[in-house]
Every structure is written in C-alpha cells, then in structure tokens.
Amino acid sequence: MTAHPILHVMLMSLAAGCESIRLTGCWQVQSTPLDQPFADSVLSAEWMEIPECAHIQTMLYPDQPYWGDRLRAINDCAWVYRRTFTLPERPFRRARLRFEAVDYFAEVWVNGHALGTHEGSFNPFEFDITSYLSSGENTLTVRVSAPWDAPDPNGTYPTDHVVRGLIKGLYEHGEGVIPPNVNPIGIWRPVWLILDDGVSVDHVRIHTDLSGRIDVRITAANTIHEKWHGSMALTIRAHNHDGSGAEACIPFTLLPGTHTVDHTLHIPDPRLWWSWDQGDPNLYTLEVTLLDGDQRAISRKRERFGVRTVALKRSPERFEFRLNDRPVFIRGSSYIPALYLAHVDEKSIKRDLALARDANLNLMRVHVHVSPPEVYDLCDEQGFLVWQDFELNWVQETSPDFERRACALQHDMIAMLQNHPSIMTWACHNEPTMLFTRRHNLDHSPDPALYAEAQAQDSTRPVFICSGQMEEDWERSGDSHTYYGALWTTRYTDIYPHRPKLNTEFGFETPAAASTLRQYPEVWERLQHLDGQIESLWAYQAALIQTHIEHFRRLRGETCAGYVHFWLADLVPQVGCGVLDSNRIPKGGYAALRRASQPLLPVLEHDTKRPIALWVFNDTPQTYENAVLRWQVSGGANNVLLSGETTVTIKPNASQRIAAAQWSITSAECAHIRLSLCSESGEVLSENEYDHPFAPLMRPRGYPWKFDPVLGTKVFDRAGAPSLADQSAITALKIIPLRLRESIAEWALRQRLPIPVLRRISRVVDSAR
C-alpha cells in the first residue's frame, strides 16, 4: 500500500513566543536490514501506512499480536518511518523536534541531515533542527530497531536463556507475563515540532515539606548567543481544592547555555496529599513563566504536585512506611496497563484504577517499566501510591557500557516522574538474583551504581537496590518475593513461618475466563483441557491470596510494612497471575483480594487445624469506639454450630489481637465461618468469611512445571506438555531425573542462604561457566 504523506497538525500555544505543533496523521513505514547502516539501505517504492502512535506488531497483525515466529521476525529488521511537514507562517528563532517515546533505538534525519540517535522505550528526547529546515516541504525520517538478544548457551528458559542487553522491561519476561516472541517496537507516543524565541524553561523539579515550603529548581536554556534579560514569574494555585496558593516574580538574566536556578515559595496552611484511604489527594499547580522586557510571556512550564513527605523506617527486624509522618500500611498489586503501551488511554487507565480501588488497594507497583504519563497523573488525582520499578528484570549485561546506559536511562526516569506525589519509592532492578547463582548484576554492575545514583538524584524517597530475594540486605533492599503454594512449594500455608518486613510479590497463575480464551482459537486449542477446571483453579488462587494477605497484615505491628500482590490484570488472554484476565473479567482471586484488602477487616487466625484468635486490622486513621465483632460457624448443611460477639475499641493504623478463639468444634465439622464488624450504632463496617478453613487446598497438578513454549505459559496437567525444568541448555543436567530436577529448582527458587554463602557459590558457578 502506498501512503500519501500529508501532514495534519495540532497546534498548541504554550506562550506568546512558543508554539508546539503535533505531527498528527499517518507515517509511511517499511522494513530494512537490521545489520545494514541506513545510508547503505535501499528503500522500496512500497510503503505501508500506519497511525501516528502505534507498535509495528499491532499494525501488521492486529488480530493476533501475541504469539508466533512471524512476530519474532519483526525485530529481526529495522523499520524506517517517513513523513513530510510544512512550517507555519510565523517568525521563530529556534525549532526543535520532540519525540515523547520511541521503542527502542532511534536514528533521526531531517531533510537528509543526521540529527542523532536515542536509546530507550519510555523517555522523551529532542533535537534542535533550526539549521536544517526549509521554507517549503520538510522530510522527517526515523529508523527504529529493537533487536533480540543473543541466546546464552549456558542458560535456562525463562530466566537467563538470554543475557538481556536492552534496558527495557517489556520483553523477555516469560512464565505467563510476556509471550516469548513479543518485543514491542515503534514510535508509540506523539511527535512535536516546537517553535520559540530561543529561550525556554525546560525542566522544573519540586520538593515540598509539611510546613508548606516549596523548593523549586528550574532548568532554563538560552540559545540566542547573547544575554537574555527579563523576569521569571512563579505561581502556585490549588488544583482540586479551595486552599491558598503562592506567587513570586523575580528579575532574571539568562546567559547563553543551559542553567539552573533555585527559588523557594511558601504556601500558607497547605492542604496535604494523602492516599485515598488516609485522606484527600490534594494537588497544586506550579506555573513558571519567562517574561521579556515588555512583559510578554515567551516560555511557560506547568507542573502539578502535592505537598507531602514519604519515608521508610528500616531496621533488621521491621519496616514501616510513613506518609506525611503518619504510618501507612501498603496494600498493593503489580501493574502493567498493556503489553503494547500505545493501546493505553485515559479511559482504560481509569477503568483499571477503579477496579484497583474497588479491590481496596492503596498502591500500584508499576512493574519493570515506565508507564505512559497518564498513569501517574491519574494516580496523583485518585490517591494511589506508586512503587516505581526501573526497566531491568532478571539477568542483564554487566559491561561498563551497559552500566553507563542504564544509569542514563534511570536518570531520565527519575527526572520525568519525581514531581508526582503518588510515587513513594524507586526500585533499581527486579529480581537480579532470580537465579541465586547469578549475582554479578547485584554485587558488581550495574546495580550498585544505579542505587548510588538514584539516592543522589532523589533524597526525598526510599530507594531499593533491587526487589526480591534480598531480605538480609535490609539497608539497601529487604523486601521479599514469596511463592509458597505456587512456584516454591505445594501448600500456600507454608507462608506461616515466614515473617517478611515487606512482601512485594506473591500470587498464583490461573487461566483467563473460558469466554476470553475462546476468542483466540490457537489459545483455546492449547488450553481447552482446562475446560471444567477453571473455577477450581480460581478457587485455589483465591485461597492462596487470602491466606497470604491475612498473614502479612497480622505482622504489621511486629515486622511487616505491607504487601504487593502479583498481579492485577493479565496482559494477554492465556494463563497468568492476574486476578483480572486481559478482558478485565474477574477471576476468583479478585474477590479474595478485595475482601482481604479492606482497610478495616475482622480476621480469624488459624493454623489449618484449629482456630487460634480473632483479630481486627485497621489501616485507617480513625478510632472505632465500642465496635462489635460477631462470628458464626456453620456446618456442611448450613447448620449453625456456634456464634458469639464481643465489644472492642479499634485503634487507628494498627493490627489488633482481640481474643483467643476457644471454640468447641472440630475441624471436620466446620464448613463456613463468617465474621462481621459493626459500629456502636449497628452499622456493618466490614465482613469476612472462610470456606473450609481447616481443609486447605493442595497445589494443582502439573503446576508450575508443565508449560507451552509457544504461549510461554503454564498449562497445568496437559498431557505431553514439556517441563520448564527440561529447558536448560546445559545438557549434562539432564542425567538427573526430571522430577528431582524440578524439586531442586523449587528449592533453589526459595533459597534463604546467608549472602556470603551465596556469593561464594556464585563465584564457583561463574568460574565453571
């Protein structure tokens, strides 16, 4: 198909001396050899036409963009984008081309002049193109690539079968998260032509404290080769409330080049930003404007922010997050809004956050990627806390060049996002020791450098050098990922002896709803053996989630700062850890997550054999005087075996043991337990329930080892399916019986050896490799 490169423009006036023109409409695109420099490429006369914000995969295969070798072949090529544009008839002194995001490598030309290159999937970048423009038609060309990594001959799928060379979380993340042949590529965010007078406000960093002090650092650029004299106006206004603001106007001289200036404002009686379960998410808008000698605005930058502080109190025994110096218990879930982020819009994000709010979650862990800006804006508005991962996952390269590139991209991430009040922590690398024998990333490169640079760049938030598998290193990390009853052991009640300071992953994979699976015949063909089992698998997921969350919440006063379930919604219609499938149909685990995450919750502690005690968890700042806790125990025929009640005063932000559960029943008799918590006036505040609590379910057959290599996901008891334990490239391991290899792998995944021992083992393994 031959496209006609007609440029449509969207004009946005930023100030009297600055205009931003969005290059809307379609691109012309064609593939070229990946290993051939663009200058040597021979372009075809045939171009295909794709929309302005899209991934190549979804354009070529819109009905099936998830599986198959044809998708893998897309990344074996580079893709050349081309379009033309004409300048508007207005004077300007500088023209810049700004890309909001390109996935992954980009080389850019205007009118045949090479502008430069860029790396990253999420970070905006721009070029000064003033010298290369013509008064008539201009041609913009972009070469985009996202190549696959070379296989590791000593690796094992899905953890280190490749050594990841891209600084990008949304690829090579198997086990039901991202299909093995998907590596998103394309210009997936808008492109802008910015015309101005050569002087601009380019970046604003905002720090706040609870007194209303607002420290602002402004980065401004002067490209006109002479001093610029004028003034800088700073105005703070309430965004979603009626509180006071602040303003200042200062004389300002800007020398040629890029410079920073600091200024402090004070908001009287500031309205603080809170997570939704602690208060109102109050926001302010800061506007920074450069005014010339005639008081004409020539550049303007707006940033939204909240007045709040976050902190993490760390000790070897206990973690505690504090928001505005108040303890806050984390109830979260991991989240990626879509596999192809170009599909994400405000409507879909609002839908997901509404489902998260309905599940009583107060935090979203943005898992191993940087989401579109709208995710953070909406989390700010709706009062969701955000745990922000960087784009590293599992085993990555260890070269000095990779470390340099990773540090640069992490710097971009923090600079982009640090004004969002919702973001409460940074994590540099997800599970770098997923294989406990592979520690080079964590111990040497790039993780120590990433950790040091994140701390230096943002001292206002806690930083984790990594997430998972490093509980002993409580000063730099200390969170845990636990997969009892899932990847690690056959019983979810094995979580009981574990006393985490913060759990940031747990969960269990289950199939999507049958109606979702049947939408894709090739998926249904591989998973139809689960027809009739889906509800029971969902029930197991629900029981595992409830057991884990109630255990973590009981530990609030002793060790635990919160939990982050893995995860909210599946990216593709197959088997995944989501409690929502990719069509957002709730699985059984969603109701369990919602019930167990209620900010106010009555709970029965038990050891799977007998009841132990009644508890009330209160994650709100409110005290409840003379509340009534009621319980009812029923048998198999819904006959009531016993009931009772007690009056209690519920303390704020606390987990409270109310009374021993000395019930004269046997475990065999008990089929159902219902708890209710009522106010003094009789209003039902919260309810909880248990089905057959003294008969815990066993892990389903075939899990977690049987899998489908095409889908890249678990398939439970499908006849003839291969085992993940059989996927190592090290053939010598195959002399060990398969079942024994599976057991050894489960032990290795849940390793709890001291760090010095792990380091010695790692050195031996590295030498052998």
Tab-separated table of N, CA and C in Angstrom, residues 166-291:
chain	number	residue	atom	x	y	z
A	166	LEU	N	18.944	-5.002	26.298
A	166	LEU	CA	18.129	-3.800	26.224
A	166	LEU	C	17.728	-3.392	27.640
A	167	ILE	N	17.639	-2.104	27.867
A	167	ILE	CA	17.202	-1.581	29.170
A	167	ILE	C	15.701	-1.357	29.039
A	168	LYS	N	14.985	-2.469	29.157
A	168	LYS	CA	13.584	-2.482	28.770
A	168	LYS	C	12.915	-3.658	29.459
A	169	GLY	N	11.853	-3.404	30.214
A	169	GLY	CA	11.191	-4.461	30.959
A	169	GLY	C	10.177	-5.258	30.178
A	170	LEU	N	9.638	-4.687	29.099
A	170	LEU	CA	8.527	-5.329	28.405
A	170	LEU	C	8.994	-6.233	27.265
A	171	TYR	N	9.940	-7.090	27.560
A	171	TYR	CA	10.312	-8.169	26.643
A	171	TYR	C	11.073	-9.199	27.460
A	172	GLU	N	11.170	-10.415	26.940
A	172	GLU	CA	11.905	-11.499	27.588
A	172	GLU	C	11.529	-11.626	29.070
A	173	HIS	N	10.213	-11.620	29.343
A	173	HIS	CA	9.715	-11.797	30.710
A	173	HIS	C	8.682	-12.915	30.651
A	174	GLY	N	9.184	-14.159	30.578
A	174	GLY	CA	8.326	-15.309	30.330
A	174	GLY	C	7.484	-15.706	31.531
A	175	GLU	N	7.020	-16.962	31.524
A	175	GLU	CA	6.168	-17.517	32.582
A	175	GLU	C	4.825	-16.810	32.660
A	176	GLY	N	4.199	-16.578	31.526
A	176	GLY	CA	2.849	-16.059	31.528
A	176	GLY	C	2.730	-14.560	31.599
A	177	VAL	N	3.843	-13.833	31.648
A	177	VAL	CA	3.765	-12.375	31.696
A	177	VAL	C	3.786	-11.809	30.279
A	178	ILE	N	4.870	-12.061	29.550
A	178	ILE	CA	5.008	-11.579	28.172
A	178	ILE	C	5.338	-12.770	27.284
A	179	PRO	N	4.570	-13.014	26.230
A	179	PRO	CA	4.858	-14.150	25.344
A	179	PRO	C	6.266	-14.069	24.769
A	180	PRO	N	6.879	-15.211	24.486
A	180	PRO	CA	8.308	-15.235	24.137
A	180	PRO	C	8.662	-14.558	22.829
A	181	ASN	N	7.700	-14.340	21.935
A	181	ASN	CA	8.018	-13.744	20.635
A	181	ASN	C	7.621	-12.277	20.528
A	182	VAL	N	7.313	-11.647	21.672
A	182	VAL	CA	6.896	-10.244	21.659
A	182	VAL	C	8.017	-9.365	22.202
A	183	ASN	N	8.381	-8.374	21.414
A	183	ASN	CA	9.345	-7.340	21.792
A	183	ASN	C	8.855	-6.055	21.137
A	184	PRO	N	8.007	-5.265	21.828
A	184	PRO	CA	7.354	-4.115	21.189
A	184	PRO	C	8.354	-3.168	20.527
A	185	ILE	N	7.944	-2.626	19.376
A	185	ILE	CA	8.807	-1.734	18.603
A	185	ILE	C	7.936	-0.696	17.909
A	186	GLY	N	8.424	0.556	17.872
A	186	GLY	CA	7.712	1.573	17.111
A	186	GLY	C	7.725	2.942	17.769
A	187	ILE	N	7.250	3.936	17.023
A	187	ILE	CA	7.046	5.295	17.542
A	187	ILE	C	5.643	5.300	18.152
A	188	TRP	N	5.558	5.177	19.473
A	188	TRP	CA	4.269	4.891	20.097
A	188	TRP	C	3.682	6.072	20.873
A	189	ARG	N	4.388	7.211	20.900
A	189	ARG	CA	3.851	8.428	21.510
A	189	ARG	C	3.979	9.563	20.498
A	190	PRO	N	3.292	10.681	20.724
A	190	PRO	CA	3.300	11.774	19.741
A	190	PRO	C	4.677	12.381	19.500
A	191	VAL	N	4.801	13.015	18.326
A	191	VAL	CA	5.983	13.782	17.935
A	191	VAL	C	5.556	15.234	17.760
A	192	TRP	N	6.393	16.161	18.259
A	192	TRP	CA	6.044	17.589	18.260
A	192	TRP	C	7.128	18.407	17.572
A	193	LEU	N	6.702	19.434	16.855
A	193	LEU	CA	7.582	20.478	16.340
A	193	LEU	C	7.379	21.700	17.229
A	194	ILE	N	8.441	22.159	17.896
A	194	ILE	CA	8.340	23.259	18.855
A	194	ILE	C	9.084	24.457	18.288
A	195	LEU	N	8.386	25.558	18.136
A	195	LEU	CA	8.955	26.806	17.620
A	195	LEU	C	8.936	27.854	18.726
A	196	ASP	N	10.097	28.508	18.969
A	196	ASP	CA	10.130	29.503	20.039
A	196	ASP	C	11.160	30.575	19.736
A	197	ASP	N	11.393	31.461	20.726
A	197	ASP	CA	12.317	32.579	20.562
A	197	ASP	C	13.731	32.256	21.015
A	198	GLY	N	14.017	30.988	21.253
A	198	GLY	CA	15.372	30.579	21.604
A	198	GLY	C	15.663	30.578	23.088
A	199	VAL	N	14.672	30.925	23.910
A	199	VAL	CA	14.819	30.908	25.363
A	199	VAL	C	13.666	30.084	25.921
A	200	SER	N	13.955	29.166	26.853
A	200	SER	CA	12.885	28.277	27.309
A	200	SER	C	13.132	27.778	28.722
A	201	VAL	N	12.020	27.467	29.407
A	201	VAL	CA	12.058	26.701	30.647
A	201	VAL	C	11.924	25.239	30.248
A	202	ASP	N	12.945	24.435	30.538
A	202	ASP	CA	12.963	23.058	30.051
A	202	ASP	C	12.590	22.027	31.109
A	203	HIS	N	12.820	22.327	32.361
A	203	HIS	CA	12.522	21.342	33.407
A	203	HIS	C	12.314	22.061	34.732
A	204	VAL	N	11.407	21.503	35.529
A	204	VAL	CA	11.134	22.042	36.872
A	204	VAL	C	11.107	20.870	37.846
A	205	ARG	N	11.900	20.975	38.912
A	205	ARG	CA	11.882	19.982	39.981
A	205	ARG	C	11.317	20.628	41.242
A	206	ILE	N	10.406	19.925	41.912
A	206	ILE	CA	9.710	20.479	43.073
A	206	ILE	C	9.915	19.568	44.275
A	207	HIS	N	10.378	20.139	45.392
A	207	HIS	CA	10.446	19.444	46.673
A	207	HIS	C	9.561	20.171	47.680
A	208	THR	N	8.873	19.424	48.518
A	208	THR	CA	7.955	20.027	49.481
A	208	THR	C	8.252	19.517	50.886
A	209	ASP	N	7.795	20.291	51.887
A	209	ASP	CA	7.737	19.760	53.237
A	209	ASP	C	6.385	20.115	53.846
A	210	LEU	N	6.110	19.591	55.028
A	210	LEU	CA	4.763	19.687	55.586
A	210	LEU	C	4.422	21.084	56.071
A	211	SER	N	5.421	21.964	56.170
A	211	SER	CA	5.147	23.340	56.589
A	211	SER	C	4.598	24.188	55.452
A	212	GLY	N	4.664	23.677	54.224
A	212	GLY	CA	4.257	24.453	53.060
A	212	GLY	C	5.407	25.066	52.306
A	213	ARG	N	6.632	24.750	52.705
A	213	ARG	CA	7.804	25.225	51.967
A	213	ARG	C	7.917	24.452	50.654
A	214	ILE	N	8.051	25.190	49.554
A	214	ILE	CA	8.147	24.599	48.224
A	214	ILE	C	9.469	25.039	47.611
A	215	ASP	N	10.409	24.106	47.490
A	215	ASP	CA	11.699	24.384	46.873
A	215	ASP	C	11.641	23.990	45.398
A	216	VAL	N	11.908	24.957	44.547
A	216	VAL	CA	11.780	24.770	43.110
A	216	VAL	C	13.149	24.935	42.459
A	217	ARG	N	13.515	23.984	41.618
A	217	ARG	CA	14.729	24.104	40.806
A	217	ARG	C	14.313	24.149	39.338
A	218	ILE	N	14.638	25.271	38.689
A	218	ILE	CA	14.237	25.495	37.295
A	218	ILE	C	15.465	25.351	36.396
A	219	THR	N	15.327	24.576	35.332
A	219	THR	CA	16.358	24.470	34.310
A	219	THR	C	15.886	25.254	33.095
A	220	ALA	N	16.685	26.243	32.694
A	220	ALA	CA	16.318	27.112	31.565
A	220	ALA	C	17.459	27.137	30.560
A	221	ALA	N	17.099	27.322	29.283
A	221	ALA	CA	18.092	27.309	28.205
A	221	ALA	C	18.010	28.607	27.411
A	222	ASN	N	19.183	29.089	27.002
A	222	ASN	CA	19.296	30.275	26.154
A	222	ASN	C	20.178	29.901	24.969
A	223	THR	N	19.591	29.896	23.763
A	223	THR	CA	20.337	29.506	22.556
A	223	THR	C	20.566	30.676	21.600
A	224	ILE	N	20.389	31.926	22.074
A	224	ILE	CA	20.463	33.077	21.162
A	224	ILE	C	21.833	33.757	21.185
A	225	HIS	N	22.802	33.164	21.935
A	225	HIS	CA	24.196	33.607	21.911
A	225	HIS	C	24.387	35.019	22.466
A	226	GLU	N	23.496	35.467	23.288
A	226	GLU	CA	23.655	36.741	23.989
A	226	GLU	C	22.847	36.683	25.278
A	227	LYS	N	23.198	37.540	26.236
A	227	LYS	CA	22.443	37.571	27.483
A	227	LYS	C	20.986	37.881	27.218
A	228	TRP	N	20.149	37.173	27.974
A	228	TRP	CA	18.712	37.480	27.912
A	228	TRP	C	18.299	38.096	29.237
A	229	HIS	N	17.619	39.243	29.178
A	229	HIS	CA	17.173	39.951	30.375
A	229	HIS	C	15.650	39.965	30.406
A	230	GLY	N	15.098	39.640	31.525
A	230	GLY	CA	13.645	39.665	31.696
A	230	GLY	C	13.292	39.349	33.130
A	231	SER	N	12.234	38.610	33.330
A	231	SER	CA	11.811	38.228	34.677
A	231	SER	C	11.228	36.826	34.635
A	232	MET	N	11.158	36.215	35.812
A	232	MET	CA	10.579	34.890	35.957
A	232	MET	C	9.441	34.975	36.960
A	233	ALA	N	8.255	34.562	36.517
A	233	ALA	CA	7.075	34.552	37.390
A	233	ALA	C	6.779	33.118	37.804
A	234	LEU	N	6.558	32.913	39.102
A	234	LEU	CA	6.203	31.599	39.631
A	234	LEU	C	4.862	31.729	40.343
A	235	THR	N	3.913	30.915	39.945
A	235	THR	CA	2.564	30.983	40.511
A	235	THR	C	2.111	29.591	40.913
A	236	ILE	N	1.689	29.439	42.165
A	236	ILE	CA	1.129	28.190	42.668
A	236	ILE	C	-0.351	28.396	42.928
A	237	ARG	N	-1.185	27.511	42.381
A	237	ARG	CA	-2.625	27.571	42.594
A	237	ARG	C	-3.139	26.202	43.029
A	238	ALA	N	-4.180	26.213	43.852
A	238	ALA	CA	-4.837	24.964	44.218
A	238	ALA	C	-5.442	24.338	42.974
A	239	HIS	N	-5.297	23.013	42.833
A	239	HIS	CA	-5.806	22.335	41.648
A	239	HIS	C	-7.184	21.712	41.867
A	240	ASN	N	-7.369	20.998	42.954
A	240	ASN	CA	-8.629	20.275	43.175
A	240	ASN	C	-9.229	20.565	44.550
A	241	HIS	N	-8.928	21.740	45.075
A	241	HIS	CA	-9.466	22.152	46.374
A	241	HIS	C	-9.461	23.677	46.418
A	242	ASP	N	-9.883	24.264	47.522
A	242	ASP	CA	-10.002	25.729	47.603
A	242	ASP	C	-8.954	26.340	48.525
A	243	GLY	N	-7.822	25.676	48.687
A	243	GLY	CA	-6.762	26.198	49.543
A	243	GLY	C	-6.015	27.357	48.916
A	244	SER	N	-5.153	27.979	49.718
A	244	SER	CA	-4.368	29.126	49.261
A	244	SER	C	-3.235	28.681	48.353
A	245	GLY	N	-2.698	29.638	47.599
A	245	GLY	CA	-1.548	29.398	46.752
A	245	GLY	C	-0.397	30.298	47.137
A	246	ALA	N	0.486	30.578	46.183
A	246	ALA	CA	1.635	31.450	46.409
A	246	ALA	C	2.128	31.941	45.059
A	247	GLU	N	2.842	33.076	45.070
A	247	GLU	CA	3.389	33.578	43.814
A	247	GLU	C	4.605	34.444	44.081
A	248	ALA	N	5.419	34.608	43.049
A	248	ALA	CA	6.600	35.461	43.115
A	248	ALA	C	6.976	35.851	41.698
A	249	CYS	N	7.618	37.008	41.563
A	249	CYS	CA	8.150	37.442	40.270
A	249	CYS	C	9.510	38.054	40.534
A	250	ILE	N	10.550	37.517	39.894
A	250	ILE	CA	11.916	37.936	40.178
A	250	ILE	C	12.605	38.351	38.883
A	251	PRO	N	13.483	39.367	38.953
A	251	PRO	CA	14.295	39.701	37.783
A	251	PRO	C	15.164	38.495	37.418
A	252	PHE	N	15.376	38.318	36.124
A	252	PHE	CA	16.069	37.097	35.701
A	252	PHE	C	16.923	37.401	34.486
A	253	THR	N	18.212	37.093	34.608
A	253	THR	CA	19.148	37.212	33.494
A	253	THR	C	19.669	35.818	33.156
A	254	LEU	N	19.611	35.459	31.894
A	254	LEU	CA	19.998	34.117	31.471
A	254	LEU	C	21.140	34.222	30.460
A	255	LEU	N	22.300	33.719	30.843
A	255	LEU	CA	23.448	33.681	29.944
A	255	LEU	C	23.246	32.591	28.890
A	256	PRO	N	23.966	32.666	27.782
A	256	PRO	CA	23.859	31.588	26.801
A	256	PRO	C	24.210	30.235	27.420
A	257	GLY	N	23.494	29.221	26.994
A	257	GLY	CA	23.694	27.886	27.533
A	257	GLY	C	22.513	27.445	28.374
A	258	THR	N	22.693	26.355	29.093
A	258	THR	CA	21.649	25.801	29.960
A	258	THR	C	22.066	25.988	31.412
A	259	HIS	N	21.143	26.513	32.230
A	259	HIS	CA	21.457	26.875	33.608
A	259	HIS	C	20.300	26.474	34.523
A	260	THR	N	20.611	26.336	35.820
A	260	THR	CA	19.577	26.069	36.814
A	260	THR	C	19.514	27.223	37.805
A	261	VAL	N	18.318	27.451	38.312
A	261	VAL	CA	18.103	28.473	39.333
A	261	VAL	C	17.158	27.899	40.374
A	262	ASP	N	17.430	28.174	41.635
A	262	ASP	CA	16.605	27.685	42.732
A	262	ASP	C	15.798	28.827	43.328
A	263	HIS	N	14.566	28.515	43.706
A	263	HIS	CA	13.715	29.509	44.364
A	263	HIS	C	12.793	28.785	45.347
A	264	THR	N	12.444	29.443	46.416
A	264	THR	CA	11.582	28.874	47.449
A	264	THR	C	10.324	29.713	47.602
A	265	LEU	N	9.182	29.040	47.627
A	265	LEU	CA	7.904	29.685	47.908
A	265	LEU	C	7.298	29.038	49.159
A	266	HIS	N	6.295	29.701	49.741
A	266	HIS	CA	5.627	29.175	50.924
A	266	HIS	C	4.115	29.214	50.721
A	267	ILE	N	3.473	28.086	50.908
A	267	ILE	CA	2.017	28.000	50.847
A	267	ILE	C	1.487	28.063	52.271
A	268	PRO	N	0.668	29.066	52.594
A	268	PRO	CA	0.108	29.104	53.950
A	268	PRO	C	-0.929	27.999	54.150
A	269	ASP	N	-0.877	27.356	55.312
A	269	ASP	CA	-1.837	26.312	55.668
A	269	ASP	C	-2.019	25.317	54.520
A	270	PRO	N	-0.962	24.615	54.139
A	270	PRO	CA	-1.045	23.754	52.950
A	270	PRO	C	-2.002	22.585	53.154
A	271	ARG	N	-2.682	22.205	52.083
A	271	ARG	CA	-3.517	21.003	52.068
A	271	ARG	C	-2.634	19.840	51.603
A	272	LEU	N	-2.485	18.852	52.448
A	272	LEU	CA	-1.564	17.767	52.165
A	272	LEU	C	-2.163	16.769	51.189
A	273	TRP	N	-1.265	16.101	50.434
A	273	TRP	CA	-1.663	14.996	49.561
A	273	TRP	C	-1.633	13.703	50.367
A	274	TRP	N	-2.722	12.952	50.310
A	274	TRP	CA	-2.837	11.675	51.006
A	274	TRP	C	-3.256	10.585	50.024
A	275	SER	N	-2.904	9.351	50.348
A	275	SER	CA	-3.527	8.230	49.653
A	275	SER	C	-5.007	8.206	50.018
A	276	TRP	N	-5.832	7.591	49.169
A	276	TRP	CA	-7.289	7.711	49.326
A	276	TRP	C	-7.793	7.148	50.647
A	277	ASP	N	-7.069	6.181	51.236
A	277	ASP	CA	-7.532	5.580	52.488
A	277	ASP	C	-7.087	6.365	53.714
A	278	GLN	N	-6.273	7.417	53.500
A	278	GLN	CA	-5.792	8.216	54.624
A	278	GLN	C	-6.329	9.641	54.617
A	279	GLY	N	-6.841	10.100	53.496
A	279	GLY	CA	-7.339	11.473	53.399
A	279	GLY	C	-7.614	11.829	51.956
A	280	ASP	N	-7.498	13.104	51.623
A	280	ASP	CA	-7.773	13.595	50.270
A	280	ASP	C	-6.470	13.802	49.498
A	281	PRO	N	-6.450	13.445	48.215
A	281	PRO	CA	-5.249	13.653	47.389
A	281	PRO	C	-5.199	15.087	46.859
A	282	ASN	N	-4.914	16.041	47.737
A	282	ASN	CA	-4.908	17.455	47.364
A	282	ASN	C	-3.712	17.774	46.471
A	283	LEU	N	-3.973	18.499	45.390
A	283	LEU	CA	-2.947	18.828	44.403
A	283	LEU	C	-2.861	20.325	44.182
A	284	TYR	N	-1.675	20.756	43.757
A	284	TYR	CA	-1.430	22.141	43.363
A	284	TYR	C	-0.823	22.156	41.958
A	285	THR	N	-0.915	23.314	41.296
A	285	THR	CA	-0.257	23.527	40.010
A	285	THR	C	0.740	24.664	40.146
A	286	LEU	N	1.972	24.415	39.726
A	286	LEU	CA	3.001	25.448	39.659
A	286	LEU	C	3.187	25.837	38.205
A	287	GLU	N	3.144	27.143	37.944
A	287	GLU	CA	3.406	27.658	36.599
A	287	GLU	C	4.632	28.557	36.660
A	288	VAL	N	5.620	28.255	35.824
A	288	VAL	CA	6.831	29.070	35.719
A	288	VAL	C	6.818	29.727	34.348
A	289	THR	N	6.899	31.043	34.319
A	289	THR	CA	6.807	31.793	33.066
A	289	THR	C	7.991	32.735	32.935
A	290	LEU	N	8.639	32.734	31.770
A	290	LEU	CA	9.661	33.718	31.447
A	290	LEU	C	9.009	34.878	30.709
A	291	LEU	N	9.248	36.099	31.199
A	291	LEU	CA	8.665	37.320	30.628
A	291	LEU	C	9.782	38.208	30.101
